[in-house]
Amino acid sequence: MALSHAILAVLADRTCSGYDLAKQFDGSVGFFWNASHQQIYRELAKLEQQGIIVGETIQQDSRPNKRQFSLTSAGKAMLCDWIAKPSSLPPTKDELLIKLFVGHLVPLETILTLLQDQQTLHAQALETYQSIAQKYFNDPETFSEAGHFQYLTLRNGIHFETSWLAWCEEAIAYLKQYSDQGG
Amino acid sequence: MALSHAILAVLADRTCSGYDLAKQFDGSVGFFWNASHQQIYRELAKLEQQGIIVGETIQQDSRPNKRQFSLTSAGKAMLCDWIAKPSSLPPTKDELLIKLFVGHLVPLETILTLLQDQQTLHAQALETYQSIAQKYFNDPETFSEAGHFQYLTLRNGIHFETSWLAWCEEAIAYLKQYSDQGG
DNA sequence: TCACGCATGTAATCCGTTACATGATTCC
DNA sequence: GGAATCATGTAACGGATTACATGCGTGA
């Protein structure tokens, strides 16, 4: 369901080939929706069949030809309808938390290592977001209309990663304390 | 892959029927991993075939009979091995953020409504977590060993929902400001 | 009597992942 | 010469969702 909408969302901004889309889903939109190139090509074929997007073959020399896709008016309408529908909370799937949930089955060191690794990954993600913010989103006064909304999704990522890091620190400190005292 | 591990994690604590598992995945473990009863029954069949769990039929009068599953030693070993393996960041999939990303395509009111709805949902989730914390996790001194770890997963949920709420407020305020001034 | 909880499944479809496959150009 | 980038796909498998299906007991 939602992969198709994510593709429409990217195509709303600008026409893209499958390859371009795959790159978008690996950065920018990819920060909150993942998709591999295989999924994207399959979905593009389906959407074209349904008349939601149209593809145009672009002849290129010194490069493979490509197909540029853009939204039809049906596609635009579909996207806007979907945006207006209420969204429920996204289902969480976090394997680290499952591991932690049964952390008492393994040595404490194992769990601390997992937490520290996760902390590093979240710190890296935060740095990525912050450097994007500095480069492209420095002064809200200068943003395009679309820019304001993109900025807010970036702010979401920054909030999210910051709170993960805070939790990691809390969790590590907590486990160290309770293993010293009680374990 | 990970559904099987999530099931093993629940069974590590106590033997369960498929029905019991389905309830666990709808609360507690369900806060960070979702699964429907159909998925669970299928996965149980597979795990039993592989000798990772064993099922025992429990005769019941005035109730349908049930099958209680528990881990074999192979299952326990598998679970512990899995815990020790490093985890990468869980892939995010949040359709609200896709909608926000192309928020300029619809009236501002539509987006504000989405954000306010989401805010309400996150506030409810936070309340749920906080009431669990008060009821069952009031004094860390009294926790069982497993309790410490479960407490940390709950703390994760509280951090997460709190930061979402903060972001929602920020985003709503931001959009109101920029529509007044610039839009 | 009607809804809900207990208890277990099948079938169809869709979505996602992994692996395989090709072939030119450009940069080091 | 080798790796990376551009560009497109197929095939097989596995995981997830939705719908269908059954049937007893309990409490309002």
CSV table of C-alpha atoms (C1' of nucleotides) in Angstrom, one decimal:
chain,number,residue,atom,x,y,z
A,1,MET,CA,0.0,0.0,0.0
A,2,ALA,CA,2.3,2.7,1.2
A,3,LEU,CA,5.3,2.0,-1.0
A,4,SER,CA,3.2,3.1,-4.0
A,5,HIS,CA,2.3,6.3,-2.1
A,6,ALA,CA,5.9,7.0,-1.2
A,7,ILE,CA,6.8,6.7,-4.9
A,8,LEU,CA,4.1,9.1,-5.9
A,9,ALA,CA,5.3,11.5,-3.2
A,10,VAL,CA,8.8,11.5,-4.8
A,11,LEU,CA,7.4,11.8,-8.3
A,12,ALA,CA,5.2,14.8,-7.2
A,13,ASP,CA,8.4,16.8,-6.7
A,14,ARG,CA,10.1,15.9,-10.0
A,15,THR,CA,10.0,13.2,-12.7
A,16,CYS,CA,12.4,10.3,-12.0
A,17,SER,CA,13.6,7.1,-13.5
A,18,GLY,CA,13.6,3.9,-11.5
A,19,TYR,CA,17.2,4.5,-10.8
A,20,ASP,CA,16.7,8.0,-9.6
A,21,LEU,CA,13.9,6.8,-7.3
A,22,ALA,CA,16.1,4.1,-5.8
A,23,LYS,CA,18.7,6.8,-4.9
A,24,GLN,CA,16.0,8.9,-3.3
A,25,PHE,CA,15.0,5.9,-1.2
A,26,ASP,CA,18.5,5.7,0.0
A,27,GLY,CA,18.7,9.1,1.6
A,28,SER,CA,16.0,11.8,2.0
A,29,VAL,CA,12.8,9.9,1.7
A,30,GLY,CA,14.7,6.8,2.7
A,31,PHE,CA,15.2,8.1,6.2
A,32,PHE,CA,11.5,7.3,6.9
A,33,TRP,CA,10.7,4.7,4.2
A,34,ASN,CA,12.9,2.0,2.7
A,35,ALA,CA,12.7,0.3,-0.6
A,36,SER,CA,15.1,-1.6,-2.8
A,37,HIS,CA,15.4,-1.1,-6.5
A,38,GLN,CA,13.6,-4.4,-7.2
A,39,GLN,CA,10.6,-3.3,-5.3
A,40,ILE,CA,10.6,0.1,-7.0
A,41,TYR,CA,10.7,-1.3,-10.6
A,42,ARG,CA,7.9,-3.8,-9.8
A,43,GLU,CA,5.8,-1.1,-8.3
A,44,LEU,CA,6.5,1.3,-11.2
A,45,ALA,CA,5.3,-1.3,-13.6
A,46,LYS,CA,2.1,-1.8,-11.6
A,47,LEU,CA,1.4,2.0,-11.3
A,48,GLU,CA,2.0,2.5,-15.0
A,49,GLN,CA,-0.5,-0.2,-15.9
A,50,GLN,CA,-3.1,1.4,-13.7
A,51,GLY,CA,-2.6,4.8,-15.3
A,52,ILE,CA,-1.4,6.5,-12.1
A,53,ILE,CA,2.0,7.3,-13.6
A,54,VAL,CA,3.3,7.6,-17.2
A,55,GLY,CA,6.7,6.6,-18.4
A,56,GLU,CA,8.6,8.2,-21.2
A,57,THR,CA,11.7,6.7,-22.7
A,58,ILE,CA,14.6,9.1,-22.9
A,59,GLN,CA,17.2,8.3,-25.5
A,60,GLN,CA,20.8,8.8,-24.3
A,61,ASP,CA,24.1,8.3,-25.9
A,62,SER,CA,27.1,7.3,-23.8
A,63,ARG,CA,24.6,6.1,-21.2
A,64,PRO,CA,21.9,3.5,-21.1
A,65,ASN,CA,18.5,4.8,-22.1
A,66,LYS,CA,16.1,5.5,-19.3
A,67,ARG,CA,12.4,5.8,-18.6
A,68,GLN,CA,11.3,9.0,-16.8
A,69,PHE,CA,8.1,8.6,-14.9
A,70,SER,CA,5.7,11.4,-13.9
A,71,LEU,CA,2.3,11.6,-12.2
A,72,THR,CA,-0.9,11.6,-14.3
A,73,SER,CA,-3.7,13.7,-13.0
A,74,ALA,CA,-5.2,10.5,-11.6
A,75,GLY,CA,-2.0,10.0,-9.8
A,76,LYS,CA,-2.0,13.5,-8.3
A,77,ALA,CA,-5.5,13.1,-7.1
A,78,MET,CA,-4.7,9.7,-5.6
A,79,LEU,CA,-1.8,11.2,-3.7
A,80,CYS,CA,-3.7,14.1,-2.3
A,81,ASP,CA,-6.6,11.9,-1.3
A,82,TRP,CA,-4.2,9.6,0.5
A,83,ILE,CA,-2.5,12.5,2.3
A,84,ALA,CA,-5.8,13.6,3.8
A,85,LYS,CA,-6.7,10.2,5.2
A,86,PRO,CA,-5.9,9.8,8.9
A,87,SER,CA,-2.8,7.8,9.8
A,88,SER,CA,-2.5,5.4,12.7
A,89,LEU,CA,0.7,5.0,14.6
A,90,PRO,CA,3.4,3.2,12.6
A,91,PRO,CA,4.0,-0.4,13.9
A,92,THR,CA,7.4,-0.6,15.6
A,93,LYS,CA,9.8,-3.4,14.9
A,94,ASP,CA,13.0,-3.2,16.8
A,95,GLU,CA,15.0,-6.3,17.4
A,96,LEU,CA,17.3,-4.6,19.9
A,97,LEU,CA,14.4,-4.2,22.2
A,98,ILE,CA,13.5,-7.9,21.9
A,99,LYS,CA,17.1,-8.8,22.8
A,100,LEU,CA,17.0,-6.4,25.8
A,101,PHE,CA,13.7,-7.9,26.9
A,102,VAL,CA,15.4,-11.2,27.5
A,103,GLY,CA,18.7,-9.7,28.4
A,104,HIS,CA,18.8,-11.8,31.6
A,105,LEU,CA,19.6,-14.9,29.5
A,106,VAL,CA,23.0,-13.7,28.5
A,107,PRO,CA,26.0,-12.1,30.3
A,108,LEU,CA,25.6,-8.5,31.1
A,109,GLU,CA,28.7,-7.7,29.0
A,110,THR,CA,26.8,-8.9,25.9
A,111,ILE,CA,24.0,-6.6,26.5
A,112,LEU,CA,26.2,-3.6,27.2
A,113,THR,CA,28.0,-4.2,24.0
A,114,LEU,CA,24.7,-4.3,22.1
A,115,LEU,CA,23.7,-1.0,23.7
A,116,GLN,CA,27.0,0.7,23.0
A,117,ASP,CA,26.9,-0.5,19.3
A,118,GLN,CA,23.4,0.9,19.0
A,119,GLN,CA,24.4,4.1,20.6
A,120,THR,CA,27.2,4.5,18.0
A,121,LEU,CA,24.8,3.9,15.1
A,122,HIS,CA,22.3,6.4,16.4
A,123,ALA,CA,25.0,9.0,17.0
A,124,GLN,CA,26.1,8.5,13.3
A,125,ALA,CA,22.5,9.0,12.2
A,126,LEU,CA,22.2,12.1,14.2
A,127,GLU,CA,25.4,13.5,12.7
A,128,THR,CA,24.1,12.8,9.2
A,129,TYR,CA,20.9,14.7,10.0
A,130,GLN,CA,22.6,17.6,11.6
A,131,SER,CA,25.0,18.1,8.7
A,132,ILE,CA,22.1,18.1,6.3
A,133,ALA,CA,20.4,20.6,8.5
A,134,GLN,CA,23.4,22.9,8.4
A,135,LYS,CA,24.0,22.6,4.7
A,136,TYR,CA,20.5,22.9,3.3
A,137,PHE,CA,18.3,24.1,6.1
A,138,ASN,CA,20.1,26.9,7.8
A,139,ASP,CA,17.6,29.7,7.6
A,140,PRO,CA,13.8,29.0,7.5
A,141,GLU,CA,13.3,32.5,6.0
A,142,THR,CA,14.8,31.3,2.8
A,143,PHE,CA,13.0,28.0,2.4
A,144,SER,CA,10.7,27.2,-0.5
A,145,GLU,CA,7.2,26.0,0.4
A,146,ALA,CA,8.2,22.4,0.0
A,147,GLY,CA,11.4,23.2,2.0
A,148,HIS,CA,9.4,23.9,5.2
A,149,PHE,CA,7.9,20.5,5.2
A,150,GLN,CA,11.1,18.7,4.4
A,151,TYR,CA,12.7,20.6,7.2
A,152,LEU,CA,10.1,19.3,9.6
A,153,THR,CA,10.8,15.7,8.6
A,154,LEU,CA,14.5,16.3,9.3
A,155,ARG,CA,13.7,17.8,12.7
A,156,ASN,CA,11.7,14.6,13.4
A,157,GLY,CA,14.8,12.6,12.7
A,158,ILE,CA,16.9,14.8,15.0
A,159,HIS,CA,14.4,14.5,17.8
A,160,PHE,CA,14.2,10.8,17.4
A,161,GLU,CA,17.9,10.1,17.3
A,162,THR,CA,18.6,12.5,20.2
A,163,SER,CA,16.1,10.7,22.4
A,164,TRP,CA,17.5,7.3,21.4
A,165,LEU,CA,20.9,8.5,22.5
A,166,ALA,CA,19.6,9.7,25.8
A,167,TRP,CA,17.9,6.4,26.4
A,168,CYS,CA,21.0,4.4,25.5
A,169,GLU,CA,23.0,6.4,28.1
A,170,GLU,CA,20.3,5.9,30.7
A,171,ALA,CA,20.1,2.2,30.0
A,172,ILE,CA,23.9,1.6,30.1
A,173,ALA,CA,24.2,3.6,33.4
A,174,TYR,CA,21.2,1.7,34.9
A,175,LEU,CA,22.6,-1.7,34.1
A,176,LYS,CA,26.1,-0.8,35.4
A,177,GLN,CA,24.6,0.5,38.6
A,178,TYR,CA,22.3,-2.6,39.2
A,179,SER,CA,25.0,-5.1,38.4
A,180,ASP,CA,27.4,-3.4,40.9
A,181,GLN,CA,24.8,-3.3,43.7
A,182,GLY,CA,22.4,-6.1,43.1
A,183,GLY,CA,23.8,-8.6,40.7
B,1,MET,CA,13.7,-14.1,10.6
B,2,ALA,CA,13.0,-12.0,13.6
B,3,LEU,CA,9.5,-13.1,14.3
B,4,SER,CA,10.8,-16.5,15.2
B,5,HIS,CA,13.2,-14.9,17.6
B,6,ALA,CA,10.5,-12.7,19.1
B,7,ILE,CA,8.4,-15.9,19.7
B,8,LEU,CA,11.4,-17.6,21.3
B,9,ALA,CA,11.9,-14.6,23.6
B,10,VAL,CA,8.4,-14.8,24.9
B,11,LEU,CA,8.6,-18.6,25.3
B,12,ALA,CA,11.8,-18.2,27.2
B,13,ASP,CA,9.9,-16.5,30.1
B,14,ARG,CA,7.0,-19.0,30.2
B,15,THR,CA,5.3,-21.7,28.1
B,16,CYS,CA,2.5,-20.4,26.0
B,17,SER,CA,-0.2,-21.5,23.6
B,18,GLY,CA,-0.5,-19.8,20.3
B,19,TYR,CA,-3.4,-17.8,21.7
B,20,ASP,CA,-1.3,-16.7,24.7
B,21,LEU,CA,1.4,-15.6,22.4
B,22,ALA,CA,-1.0,-13.6,20.3
B,23,LYS,CA,-2.1,-11.7,23.4
B,24,GLN,CA,1.6,-11.0,24.3
B,25,PHE,CA,2.1,-9.6,20.9
B,26,ASP,CA,-0.7,-7.3,21.6
B,27,GLY,CA,0.8,-5.5,24.6
B,28,SER,CA,4.2,-6.0,26.3
B,29,VAL,CA,6.4,-7.5,23.5
B,30,GLY,CA,3.8,-6.1,21.0
B,31,PHE,CA,5.0,-2.6,21.9
B,32,PHE,CA,8.2,-3.2,19.8
B,33,TRP,CA,7.2,-6.2,17.6
B,34,ASN,CA,3.9,-6.8,16.0
B,35,ALA,CA,2.5,-10.2,14.9
B,36,SER,CA,-1.0,-11.4,14.1
B,37,HIS,CA,-2.3,-14.8,15.3
B,38,GLN,CA,-2.0,-16.2,11.7
B,39,GLN,CA,1.7,-15.4,11.6
B,40,ILE,CA,2.2,-16.9,15.0
B,41,TYR,CA,0.5,-20.2,14.3
B,42,ARG,CA,2.4,-20.6,11.1
B,43,GLU,CA,5.7,-19.8,12.8
B,44,LEU,CA,5.0,-22.2,15.7
B,45,ALA,CA,4.4,-25.0,13.2
B,46,LYS,CA,7.7,-24.3,11.5
B,47,LEU,CA,9.6,-24.0,14.8
B,48,GLU,CA,8.2,-27.3,16.1
B,49,GLN,CA,9.1,-29.1,12.9
B,50,GLN,CA,12.7,-27.9,13.3
B,51,GLY,CA,12.9,-29.1,16.9
B,52,ILE,CA,13.4,-25.6,18.3
B,53,ILE,CA,10.2,-25.7,20.4
B,54,VAL,CA,8.0,-28.6,21.6
B,55,GLY,CA,4.2,-28.5,21.9
B,56,GLU,CA,2.2,-30.4,24.5
B,57,THR,CA,-1.6,-30.8,24.1
B,58,ILE,CA,-3.4,-29.8,27.3
B,59,GLN,CA,-6.8,-31.3,27.8
B,60,GLN,CA,-9.4,-28.9,29.0
B,61,ASP,CA,-13.1,-29.3,29.8
B,62,SER,CA,-15.4,-26.3,29.4
B,63,ARG,CA,-12.7,-24.8,27.1
B,64,PRO,CA,-11.2,-25.8,23.8
B,65,ASN,CA,-8.0,-27.8,24.3
B,66,LYS,CA,-4.8,-26.0,23.7
B,67,ARG,CA,-1.2,-26.7,22.8
B,68,GLN,CA,1.5,-25.3,25.2
B,69,PHE,CA,4.8,-24.6,23.6
B,70,SER,CA,8.2,-24.4,25.3
B,71,LEU,CA,11.8,-24.1,24.2
B,72,THR,CA,14.0,-27.1,23.6
B,73,SER,CA,17.6,-26.8,24.6
B,74,ALA,CA,18.3,-26.2,20.9
B,75,GLY,CA,15.8,-23.4,21.1
B,76,LYS,CA,17.5,-21.8,24.1
B,77,ALA,CA,20.9,-22.0,22.4
B,78,MET,CA,19.5,-20.5,19.3
B,79,LEU,CA,18.0,-17.6,21.2
B,80,CYS,CA,21.1,-16.8,23.1
B,81,ASP,CA,23.3,-17.0,20.0
B,82,TRP,CA,20.9,-14.6,18.3
B,83,ILE,CA,21.0,-12.1,21.2
B,84,ALA,CA,24.7,-11.9,21.0
B,85,LYS,CA,24.8,-11.0,17.3
B,86,PRO,CA,25.1,-7.3,16.6
B,87,SER,CA,21.9,-5.5,15.4
B,88,SER,CA,21.8,-2.7,12.9
B,89,LEU,CA,19.3,0.2,13.1
B,90,PRO,CA,15.8,-0.9,12.6
B,91,PRO,CA,14.4,0.4,9.3
B,92,THR,CA,11.9,3.2,9.8
B,93,LYS,CA,8.5,3.2,8.0
B,94,ASP,CA,6.4,6.1,8.9
B,95,GLU,CA,3.7,7.1,6.5
B,96,LEU,CA,3.0,10.4,8.4
B,97,LEU,CA,6.4,11.6,7.5
B,98,ILE,CA,5.8,10.8,3.8
B,99,LYS,CA,2.6,12.8,4.0
B,100,LEU,CA,4.4,15.7,5.7
B,101,PHE,CA,7.2,15.6,3.1
B,102,VAL,CA,4.7,16.5,0.4
B,103,GLY,CA,2.5,18.6,2.7
B,104,HIS,CA,2.7,21.6,0.3
B,105,LEU,CA,0.3,19.7,-2.0
B,106,VAL,CA,-2.7,20.0,0.3
B,107,PRO,CA,-4.2,22.8,2.4
B,108,LEU,CA,-2.3,23.6,5.6
B,109,GLU,CA,-5.4,22.7,7.6
B,110,THR,CA,-5.1,19.1,6.4
B,111,ILE,CA,-1.6,18.8,7.6
B,112,LEU,CA,-2.3,20.4,10.9
B,113,THR,CA,-5.1,17.9,11.5
B,114,LEU,CA,-2.8,15.0,10.7
B,115,LEU,CA,-0.3,16.3,13.2
B,116,GLN,CA,-2.8,16.9,15.9
B,117,ASP,CA,-4.3,13.4,15.4
B,118,GLN,CA,-0.8,11.9,15.6
B,119,GLN,CA,-0.1,13.9,18.7
B,120,THR,CA,-3.2,12.5,20.4
B,121,LEU,CA,-2.2,8.9,19.5
B,122,HIS,CA,1.3,9.4,20.8
B,123,ALA,CA,-0.1,11.0,24.0
B,124,GLN,CA,-2.3,7.9,24.5
B,125,ALA,CA,0.7,5.6,24.0
B,126,LEU,CA,2.7,7.6,26.5
B,127,GLU,CA,-0.1,7.3,29.1
B,128,THR,CA,-0.3,3.6,28.6
B,129,TYR,CA,3.4,3.2,29.2
B,130,GLN,CA,3.4,5.5,32.2
B,131,SER,CA,0.5,3.7,33.8
B,132,ILE,CA,2.4,0.4,33.3
B,133,ALA,CA,5.5,1.9,34.8
B,134,GLN,CA,3.5,3.1,37.9
B,135,LYS,CA,1.7,-0.2,38.4
B,136,TYR,CA,4.5,-2.7,37.8
B,137,PHE,CA,7.8,-0.8,37.8
B,138,ASN,CA,7.7,1.5,40.7
B,139,ASP,CA,10.7,0.6,42.7
B,140,PRO,CA,13.8,-0.8,40.9
B,141,GLU,CA,15.0,-2.3,44.2
B,142,THR,CA,12.2,-4.8,44.1
B,143,PHE,CA,12.6,-6.0,40.4
B,144,SER,CA,13.5,-9.5,39.5
B,145,GLU,CA,16.5,-9.9,37.2
B,146,ALA,CA,14.2,-10.1,34.2
B,147,GLY,CA,12.3,-7.1,35.5
B,148,HIS,CA,15.3,-4.8,35.1
B,149,PHE,CA,15.4,-5.5,31.4
B,150,GLN,CA,11.7,-5.2,30.9
B,151,TYR,CA,11.8,-1.9,32.7
B,152,LEU,CA,14.4,-0.6,30.3
B,153,THR,CA,12.3,-1.4,27.3
B,154,LEU,CA,9.4,0.5,28.9
B,155,ARG,CA,11.7,3.4,29.5
B,156,ASN,CA,12.6,3.3,25.8
B,157,GLY,CA,8.9,3.6,24.9
B,158,ILE,CA,8.5,6.6,27.3
B,159,HIS,CA,11.5,8.4,25.8
B,160,PHE,CA,10.3,7.7,22.3
B,161,GLU,CA,6.7,8.9,22.9
B,162,THR,CA,7.9,11.9,24.8
B,163,SER,CA,10.2,13.0,22.0
B,164,TRP,CA,7.4,12.5,19.4
B,165,LEU,CA,5.1,14.7,21.4
B,166,ALA,CA,7.7,17.4,21.6
B,167,TRP,CA,8.3,17.2,17.9
B,168,CYS,CA,4.5,17.4,17.2
B,169,GLU,CA,4.3,20.6,19.2
B,170,GLU,CA,7.3,22.1,17.5
B,171,ALA,CA,6.0,21.2,14.0
B,172,ILE,CA,2.5,22.6,14.7
B,173,ALA,CA,3.9,25.8,16.1
B,174,TYR,CA,6.3,26.1,13.2
B,175,LEU,CA,3.6,25.6,10.5
B,176,LYS,CA,1.3,28.1,12.2
B,177,GLN,CA,4.1,30.7,12.4
B,178,TYR,CA,5.2,30.3,8.8
B,179,SER,CA,1.7,30.3,7.4
B,180,ASP,CA,0.9,33.6,9.2
B,181,GLN,CA,4.1,35.3,8.2
B,182,GLY,CA,5.2,33.9,4.9
B,183,GLY,CA,2.3,31.9,3.3
C,1,DT,C1',-30.1,-13.9,22.7
C,2,DC,C1',-26.1,-11.6,21.6
C,3,DA,C1',-21.6,-10.4,22.1
C,4,DC,C1',-17.2,-11.6,23.8
C,5,DG,C1',-13.4,-14.6,25.1
C,6,DC,C1',-11.1,-18.9,24.3
C,7,DA,C1',-8.8,-21.7,20.9
C,8,DT,C1',-7.2,-23.1,16.3
C,9,DG,C1',-6.4,-23.0,11.8
C,10,DT,C1',-6.5,-22.4,6.0
C,11,DA,C1',-6.1,-19.6,1.6
C,12,DA,C1',-5.1,-15.9,-1.2
C,13,DT,C1',-2.6,-12.1,-2.0
C,14,DC,C1',0.7,-8.8,-1.4
C,15,DC,C1',5.1,-6.9,0.2
C,16,DG,C1',10.1,-7.4,1.0
C,17,DT,C1',14.6,-9.7,0.4
C,18,DT,C1',18.3,-12.1,-1.8
C,19,DA,C1',20.4,-13.6,-5.6
C,20,DC,C1',21.1,-13.6,-10.4
C,21,DA,C1',21.9,-11.2,-14.9
C,22,DT,C1',23.6,-7.7,-18.4
C,23,DG,C1',26.4,-4.0,-20.4
C,24,DA,C1',28.3,0.6,-21.3
C,25,DT,C1',31.2,4.5,-19.4
C,26,DT,C1',34.1,7.0,-16.4
C,27,DC,C1',37.5,7.7,-13.1
C,28,DC,C1',41.7,6.1,-10.6
D,1,DG,C1',43.2,-3.1,-15.6
D,2,DG,C1',39.7,-2.7,-12.0
D,3,DA,C1',36.1,-0.5,-9.5
D,4,DA,C1',32.3,2.5,-9.4
D,5,DT,C1',28.3,4.6,-11.6
D,6,DC,C1',24.4,4.5,-14.7
D,7,DA,C1',20.5,1.8,-16.0
D,8,DT,C1',17.2,-2.0,-16.1
D,9,DG,C1',15.3,-6.0,-15.0
D,10,DT,C1',13.9,-11.5,-13.6
D,11,DA,C1',13.2,-15.4,-10.3
D,12,DA,C1',12.7,-17.6,-6.0
D,13,DC,C1',11.6,-17.4,-1.6
D,14,DG,C1',10.0,-15.7,2.7
D,15,DG,C1',7.3,-12.6,5.6
D,16,DA,C1',2.9,-10.0,6.5
D,17,DT,C1',-1.9,-8.9,5.7
D,18,DT,C1',-6.7,-9.8,4.9
D,19,DA,C1',-10.4,-12.7,4.7
D,20,DC,C1',-12.6,-16.9,5.6
D,21,DA,C1',-13.9,-20.7,8.8
D,22,DT,C1',-15.4,-23.2,13.2
D,23,DG,C1',-17.3,-23.9,17.7
D,24,DC,C1',-18.0,-24.0,22.8
D,25,DG,C1',-18.8,-21.4,27.3
D,26,DT,C1',-19.8,-17.3,30.0
D,27,DG,C1',-21.9,-13.2,31.4
D,28,DA,C1',-25.0,-9.1,30.5
